[in-house]
mmCIF file of C-alpha atoms and ligand atoms in Angstrom:
data_model
loop_
_atom_site.group_PDB
_atom_site.id
_atom_site.type_symbol
_atom_site.label_atom_id
_atom_site.label_comp_id
_atom_site.label_asym_id
_atom_site.label_seq_id
_atom_site.Cartn_x
_atom_site.Cartn_y
_atom_site.Cartn_z
ATOM 1 C CA MET A 1 0.011 -0.009 0.002
ATOM 2 C CA LEU A 2 2.745 2.467 1.041
ATOM 3 C CA ARG A 3 6.254 2.120 -0.330
ATOM 4 C CA VAL A 4 9.074 4.419 0.802
ATOM 5 C CA LYS A 5 12.152 4.000 -1.439
ATOM 6 C CA ASN A 6 15.586 5.235 -0.544
ATOM 7 C CA LEU A 7 14.211 8.280 1.211
ATOM 8 C CA THR A 8 16.612 10.997 2.385
ATOM 9 C CA THR A 9 14.851 13.892 4.020
ATOM 10 C CA GLY A 10 15.398 16.700 6.522
ATOM 11 C CA TYR A 11 15.135 20.455 6.979
ATOM 12 C CA ASP A 12 16.361 23.181 4.615
ATOM 13 C CA GLY A 13 18.277 20.683 2.605
ATOM 14 C CA VAL A 14 20.112 19.241 5.625
ATOM 15 C CA PRO A 15 19.327 15.538 5.887
ATOM 16 C CA VAL A 16 18.386 13.889 9.174
ATOM 17 C CA VAL A 17 16.903 10.704 7.684
ATOM 18 C CA PHE A 18 19.163 8.767 5.304
ATOM 19 C CA ASP A 19 18.232 6.242 2.589
ATOM 20 C CA VAL A 20 15.227 4.813 4.382
ATOM 21 C CA SER A 21 13.169 2.156 2.600
ATOM 22 C CA LEU A 22 10.050 0.592 4.038
ATOM 23 C CA GLU A 23 6.847 -1.020 2.906
ATOM 24 C CA ILE A 24 3.403 -1.240 4.504
ATOM 25 C CA ASN A 25 0.763 -3.628 3.261
ATOM 26 C CA GLU A 26 -2.937 -2.986 3.295
ATOM 27 C CA ALA A 27 -4.518 -3.601 6.749
ATOM 28 C CA GLU A 28 -1.148 -3.963 8.508
ATOM 29 C CA PHE A 29 -0.144 -2.299 11.785
ATOM 30 C CA VAL A 30 3.485 -1.210 11.492
ATOM 31 C CA ALA A 31 5.650 0.608 14.047
ATOM 32 C CA ILE A 32 8.784 2.676 13.520
ATOM 33 C CA VAL A 33 10.588 2.713 16.863
ATOM 34 C CA GLY A 34 13.641 4.578 18.042
ATOM 35 C CA SER A 35 14.933 7.090 20.512
ATOM 36 C CA ASN A 36 14.137 10.759 20.758
ATOM 37 C CA GLY A 37 15.615 12.628 17.733
ATOM 38 C CA ALA A 38 16.151 9.496 15.614
ATOM 39 C CA GLY A 39 14.073 11.023 12.829
ATOM 40 C CA LYS A 40 10.693 9.287 13.237
ATOM 41 C CA THR A 41 8.626 12.454 13.102
ATOM 42 C CA THR A 42 10.598 13.626 10.096
ATOM 43 C CA ILE A 43 9.643 10.474 8.145
ATOM 44 C CA LEU A 44 5.961 10.898 8.972
ATOM 45 C CA ARG A 45 6.024 14.557 7.995
ATOM 46 C CA THR A 46 7.573 13.617 4.661
ATOM 47 C CA ILE A 47 4.969 10.917 3.989
ATOM 48 C CA SER A 48 2.112 13.325 4.685
ATOM 49 C CA GLY A 49 3.610 16.035 2.437
ATOM 50 C CA LEU A 50 4.578 18.536 5.127
ATOM 51 C CA LEU A 51 8.251 18.112 4.123
ATOM 52 C CA LYS A 52 9.603 17.390 0.646
ATOM 53 C CA PRO A 53 12.204 14.603 0.289
ATOM 54 C CA ILE A 54 15.803 15.520 -0.569
ATOM 55 C CA SER A 55 15.902 12.289 -2.581
ATOM 56 C CA GLY A 56 13.970 9.045 -2.906
ATOM 57 C CA GLU A 57 10.341 8.213 -3.652
ATOM 58 C CA ILE A 58 7.117 7.590 -1.841
ATOM 59 C CA GLU A 59 4.336 5.567 -3.439
ATOM 60 C CA PHE A 60 0.800 5.099 -2.139
ATOM 61 C CA GLU A 61 -1.418 2.543 -3.855
ATOM 62 C CA GLY A 62 0.986 2.475 -6.805
ATOM 63 C CA LYS A 63 1.013 6.261 -7.304
ATOM 64 C CA GLN A 64 3.943 8.571 -6.571
ATOM 65 C CA ILE A 65 2.874 11.032 -3.886
ATOM 66 C CA HIS A 66 6.109 12.795 -2.800
ATOM 67 C CA LYS A 67 5.503 15.764 -5.097
ATOM 68 C CA LEU A 68 1.860 16.255 -4.009
ATOM 69 C CA THR A 69 0.721 18.872 -1.500
ATOM 70 C CA ALA A 70 -0.353 17.827 2.035
ATOM 71 C CA HIS A 71 -3.991 18.520 1.071
ATOM 72 C CA GLU A 72 -3.809 16.272 -1.979
ATOM 73 C CA ILE A 73 -2.289 13.539 0.165
ATOM 74 C CA VAL A 74 -5.129 13.789 2.745
ATOM 75 C CA ARG A 75 -7.598 13.355 -0.113
ATOM 76 C CA LEU A 76 -5.938 10.166 -1.199
ATOM 77 C CA GLY A 77 -6.734 8.680 2.220
ATOM 78 C CA ILE A 78 -3.689 9.368 4.394
ATOM 79 C CA ALA A 79 -4.468 11.013 7.776
ATOM 80 C CA HIS A 80 -1.784 12.307 10.161
ATOM 81 C CA VAL A 81 -2.189 12.433 13.930
ATOM 82 C CA PRO A 82 0.619 14.825 14.853
ATOM 83 C CA GLU A 83 2.822 14.687 17.905
ATOM 84 C CA GLY A 84 1.470 16.945 20.657
ATOM 85 C CA ARG A 85 -2.062 16.210 19.380
ATOM 86 C CA HIS A 86 -2.990 19.822 18.334
ATOM 87 C CA VAL A 87 -6.684 19.783 19.099
ATOM 88 C CA PHE A 88 -8.570 23.041 18.873
ATOM 89 C CA GLY A 89 -8.861 23.893 22.580
ATOM 90 C CA LYS A 90 -11.569 26.532 22.369
ATOM 91 C CA MET A 91 -13.817 24.358 20.186
ATOM 92 C CA SER A 92 -16.095 21.596 21.424
ATOM 93 C CA VAL A 93 -15.179 17.960 21.138
ATOM 94 C CA ARG A 94 -17.892 17.516 18.506
ATOM 95 C CA ASP A 95 -16.694 20.461 16.389
ATOM 96 C CA ASN A 96 -13.089 19.175 16.594
ATOM 97 C CA LEU A 97 -14.337 15.881 15.159
ATOM 98 C CA LEU A 98 -16.322 17.618 12.432
ATOM 99 C CA MET A 99 -13.180 19.530 11.403
ATOM 100 C CA GLY A 100 -11.675 16.148 10.517
ATOM 101 C CA ALA A 101 -14.403 15.519 7.969
ATOM 102 C CA TYR A 102 -13.765 18.706 6.007
ATOM 103 C CA THR A 103 -13.096 16.802 2.797
ATOM 104 C CA LEU A 104 -16.542 15.147 2.886
ATOM 105 C CA ASN A 105 -19.755 16.890 1.963
ATOM 106 C CA ASP A 106 -22.210 14.002 2.520
ATOM 107 C CA ARG A 107 -24.003 14.907 5.744
ATOM 108 C CA ALA A 108 -25.354 11.413 6.394
ATOM 109 C CA LYS A 109 -21.897 9.966 5.991
ATOM 110 C CA VAL A 110 -20.411 12.537 8.394
ATOM 111 C CA ASN A 111 -23.022 11.592 11.002
ATOM 112 C CA ARG A 112 -22.292 7.900 10.554
ATOM 113 C CA LEU A 113 -18.561 8.524 10.987
ATOM 114 C CA LEU A 114 -19.228 10.641 14.084
ATOM 115 C CA ASN A 115 -21.268 7.817 15.631
ATOM 116 C CA GLU A 116 -18.492 5.331 14.822
ATOM 117 C CA VAL A 117 -15.939 7.529 16.605
ATOM 118 C CA PHE A 118 -18.228 7.856 19.590
ATOM 119 C CA GLU A 119 -18.606 4.066 19.692
ATOM 120 C CA LEU A 120 -14.813 3.658 19.717
ATOM 121 C CA PHE A 121 -14.356 6.393 22.297
ATOM 122 C CA PRO A 122 -17.417 6.596 24.626
ATOM 123 C CA ARG A 123 -15.526 9.194 26.698
ATOM 124 C CA LEU A 124 -15.702 11.578 23.773
ATOM 125 C CA LYS A 125 -19.444 11.056 23.475
ATOM 126 C CA GLU A 126 -19.830 11.902 27.198
ATOM 127 C CA ARG A 127 -17.845 15.090 26.622
ATOM 128 C CA GLU A 128 -19.237 15.910 23.217
ATOM 129 C CA ASN A 129 -20.149 19.572 24.066
ATOM 130 C CA GLN A 130 -17.139 20.338 26.264
ATOM 131 C CA LYS A 131 -14.298 22.495 25.066
ATOM 132 C CA ALA A 132 -11.402 20.298 23.976
ATOM 133 C CA GLU A 133 -8.993 22.170 26.319
ATOM 134 C CA THR A 134 -10.942 20.733 29.292
ATOM 135 C CA LEU A 135 -10.066 17.184 28.372
ATOM 136 C CA SER A 136 -7.240 15.177 29.958
ATOM 137 C CA GLY A 137 -4.141 14.363 27.919
ATOM 138 C CA GLY A 138 -5.403 10.864 27.100
ATOM 139 C CA GLU A 139 -8.788 12.130 26.071
ATOM 140 C CA GLN A 140 -7.153 14.768 23.852
ATOM 141 C CA GLN A 141 -5.129 11.955 22.255
ATOM 142 C CA MET A 142 -8.357 10.032 21.623
ATOM 143 C CA LEU A 143 -9.837 13.185 20.101
ATOM 144 C CA ALA A 144 -6.867 13.606 17.793
ATOM 145 C CA ILE A 145 -7.252 10.036 16.600
ATOM 146 C CA GLY A 146 -11.007 10.367 16.289
ATOM 147 C CA ARG A 147 -10.541 13.506 14.199
ATOM 148 C CA ALA A 148 -8.197 11.631 11.867
ATOM 149 C CA LEU A 149 -10.791 8.845 11.464
ATOM 150 C CA MET A 150 -13.419 11.368 10.477
ATOM 151 C CA ALA A 151 -11.635 11.742 7.146
ATOM 152 C CA GLU A 152 -12.270 7.981 6.455
ATOM 153 C CA PRO A 153 -8.621 7.365 5.898
ATOM 154 C CA LYS A 154 -7.117 4.178 4.451
ATOM 155 C CA LEU A 155 -3.832 4.846 6.239
ATOM 156 C CA VAL A 156 -3.372 6.599 9.609
ATOM 157 C CA LEU A 157 0.023 7.961 10.603
ATOM 158 C CA VAL A 158 0.266 8.239 14.381
ATOM 159 C CA ASP A 159 3.114 10.276 15.829
ATOM 160 C CA GLU A 160 4.297 9.472 19.363
ATOM 161 C CA MET A 161 0.862 9.019 20.889
ATOM 162 C CA SER A 162 2.426 8.086 24.267
ATOM 163 C CA LEU A 163 3.945 11.494 24.923
ATOM 164 C CA GLY A 164 2.760 12.845 28.233
ATOM 165 C CA LEU A 165 0.330 10.001 28.926
ATOM 166 C CA MET A 166 0.220 7.701 31.891
ATOM 167 C CA PRO A 167 1.283 4.126 31.125
ATOM 168 C CA MET A 168 -2.317 2.846 31.534
ATOM 169 C CA MET A 169 -3.562 5.391 29.080
ATOM 170 C CA VAL A 170 -0.828 4.489 26.588
ATOM 171 C CA ASP A 171 -2.011 0.886 26.636
ATOM 172 C CA LYS A 172 -5.622 1.913 26.255
ATOM 173 C CA VAL A 173 -4.942 4.141 23.238
ATOM 174 C CA LEU A 174 -2.720 1.457 21.647
ATOM 175 C CA GLU A 175 -5.496 -1.150 22.131
ATOM 176 C CA THR A 176 -7.989 1.143 20.457
ATOM 177 C CA LEU A 177 -5.624 1.645 17.534
ATOM 178 C CA LYS A 178 -5.347 -2.139 17.256
ATOM 179 C CA GLN A 179 -9.141 -2.377 17.290
ATOM 180 C CA ILE A 180 -9.404 0.235 14.521
ATOM 181 C CA ASN A 181 -6.862 -1.779 12.556
ATOM 182 C CA LYS A 182 -8.436 -5.215 13.007
ATOM 183 C CA GLU A 183 -12.119 -4.361 12.976
ATOM 184 C CA LYS A 184 -12.165 -1.611 10.373
ATOM 185 C CA GLY A 185 -9.178 -2.692 8.314
ATOM 186 C CA VAL A 186 -7.555 0.726 8.596
ATOM 187 C CA THR A 187 -3.798 0.475 7.992
ATOM 188 C CA ILE A 188 -1.703 2.015 10.777
ATOM 189 C CA LEU A 189 1.849 3.416 10.765
ATOM 190 C CA LEU A 190 2.802 4.311 14.337
ATOM 191 C CA VAL A 191 6.049 5.966 15.408
ATOM 192 C CA GLU A 192 7.038 5.505 19.056
ATOM 193 C CA GLN A 193 9.781 5.973 21.601
ATOM 194 C CA LYS A 194 7.973 3.439 23.794
ATOM 195 C CA VAL A 195 9.629 0.602 21.975
ATOM 196 C CA GLN A 196 8.295 -2.338 23.915
ATOM 197 C CA GLU A 197 4.642 -1.254 23.962
ATOM 198 C CA ALA A 198 4.693 -0.396 20.267
ATOM 199 C CA LEU A 199 6.346 -3.652 19.181
ATOM 200 C CA GLU A 200 3.970 -5.734 21.300
ATOM 201 C CA MET A 201 1.045 -4.182 19.430
ATOM 202 C CA ALA A 202 2.462 -4.057 15.896
ATOM 203 C CA ASP A 203 2.447 -6.752 13.226
ATOM 204 C CA ARG A 204 5.872 -5.535 12.004
ATOM 205 C CA GLY A 205 8.396 -2.941 12.986
ATOM 206 C CA TYR A 206 11.398 -0.996 11.886
ATOM 207 C CA VAL A 207 14.129 0.295 14.226
ATOM 208 C CA LEU A 208 15.479 3.746 13.405
ATOM 209 C CA GLN A 209 18.754 4.943 14.816
ATOM 210 C CA THR A 210 20.180 8.383 13.959
ATOM 211 C CA GLY A 211 18.148 8.543 10.745
ATOM 212 C CA ARG A 212 18.908 5.028 9.468
ATOM 213 C CA ILE A 213 16.916 1.773 9.629
ATOM 214 C CA VAL A 214 19.066 -0.723 11.519
ATOM 215 C CA ALA A 215 16.599 -3.615 11.880
ATOM 216 C CA HIS A 216 13.187 -4.766 10.756
ATOM 217 C CA GLY A 217 11.006 -7.769 11.336
ATOM 218 C CA THR A 218 7.824 -8.859 13.101
ATOM 219 C CA GLY A 219 7.138 -7.215 16.407
ATOM 220 C CA LYS A 220 7.982 -10.446 18.170
ATOM 221 C CA GLU A 221 11.230 -10.959 16.253
ATOM 222 C CA LEU A 222 12.401 -7.479 17.116
ATOM 223 C CA LEU A 223 11.437 -7.793 20.794
ATOM 224 C CA GLU A 224 13.561 -10.953 20.913
ATOM 225 C CA SER A 225 16.510 -9.469 19.041
ATOM 226 C CA ASP A 226 19.717 -8.604 20.823
ATOM 227 C CA LEU A 227 19.727 -5.135 19.316
ATOM 228 C CA VAL A 228 16.313 -4.175 20.703
ATOM 229 C CA LYS A 229 16.933 -5.915 24.060
ATOM 230 C CA LYS A 230 20.242 -4.107 24.609
ATOM 231 C CA ALA A 231 19.432 -0.639 23.131
ATOM 232 C CA TYR A 232 15.854 -0.167 24.254
ATOM 233 C CA LEU A 233 14.771 -2.706 26.873
ATOM 234 C CA GLY A 234 17.834 -2.371 29.128
ATOM 235 C CA MET A 235 18.491 -6.104 29.104
HETATM 236 P P1 ATP B 301 10.939 12.872 18.721
HETATM 237 O O1 ATP B 301 10.561 11.667 19.460
HETATM 238 O O2 ATP B 301 11.604 13.907 19.526
HETATM 239 O O3 ATP B 301 9.867 13.403 17.829
HETATM 240 P P2 ATP B 301 12.045 11.801 16.308
HETATM 241 O O4 ATP B 301 12.644 10.507 16.215
HETATM 242 O O5 ATP B 301 10.638 11.981 15.820
HETATM 243 O O6 ATP B 301 12.129 12.314 17.784
HETATM 244 P P3 ATP B 301 12.660 14.038 14.691
HETATM 245 O O7 ATP B 301 11.728 14.981 15.354
HETATM 246 O O8 ATP B 301 12.272 13.533 13.343
HETATM 247 O O9 ATP B 301 13.002 12.816 15.612
HETATM 248 O O10 ATP B 301 14.055 14.768 14.607
HETATM 249 C C1 ATP B 301 15.169 14.255 13.908
HETATM 250 C C2 ATP B 301 16.276 15.271 13.843
HETATM 251 O O11 ATP B 301 15.799 16.400 13.110
HETATM 252 C C3 ATP B 301 16.683 15.808 15.196
HETATM 253 O O12 ATP B 301 18.105 15.930 15.199
HETATM 254 C C4 ATP B 301 16.052 17.188 15.287
HETATM 255 O O13 ATP B 301 16.878 18.069 16.021
HETATM 256 C C5 ATP B 301 15.992 17.596 13.853
HETATM 257 N N1 ATP B 301 14.844 18.505 13.593
HETATM 258 C C6 ATP B 301 13.548 18.265 13.948
HETATM 259 N N2 ATP B 301 12.748 19.265 13.573
HETATM 260 C C7 ATP B 301 13.515 20.203 12.979
HETATM 261 C C8 ATP B 301 13.297 21.483 12.313
HETATM 262 N N3 ATP B 301 12.015 22.007 12.285
HETATM 263 N N4 ATP B 301 14.335 22.091 11.804
HETATM 264 C C9 ATP B 301 15.570 21.545 11.856
HETATM 265 N N5 ATP B 301 15.877 20.395 12.452
HETATM 266 C C10 ATP B 301 14.869 19.698 12.980
#
């Protein structure tokens, strides 16, 4: 579904991600794991069109997308849940969700999607009319994911959802992502510093160190690898 080929990308022509290749199949749950500053966010921003590659290619459903604008990429079915969540604090939970559906003009469909999000996240339904800024960190993360789902994406890019959340909340949000993946068939690409939690949930993973992929495999294979055990699990 998504193919990243020999991608080098960074800021103002200065690369921070070097020659990265990865593939994600339809309906897979894939994690890119690595430490703070490894370049995970930079890869996601490049996929969603917020940054342009220095070299390399990105294909989505057989079509090159790395020269398209971020808006065009959203319309193809790629939604990005950014790090730090970025919900609209002064707007209600419901209006935040409706913002996610801005590409759709079918009212009935928007209502159906809204109900689906409320089924996944009953907490958001309970707080439907509250301002988003009054939600807890975990609830805001749910809202950011819910907003992405309102665009009916085929692929959701989730950036560091664990930041600032309590461990229990991290597990809960990860489990909901898994449910979205398995029950709705939405493909998920997650980037995470919480290496163990992410690899336990993912079908496959890639390990990124200082901008380069140093290992890949199933979540289980990576968790059992010496590299991951030593570098990330303190074993
Ligand atoms: P984090 O968990 O902190 O998001 P990350 O793995 O996602 O880490 P990136 O945010 O992609 O890492 O950062 C990779 C490198 O790019 C870092 O060295 C960082 O300092 C640099 N970088 C990030 N954003 C910018 C920017 N806007 N301009 C210049 N350099 C940046």
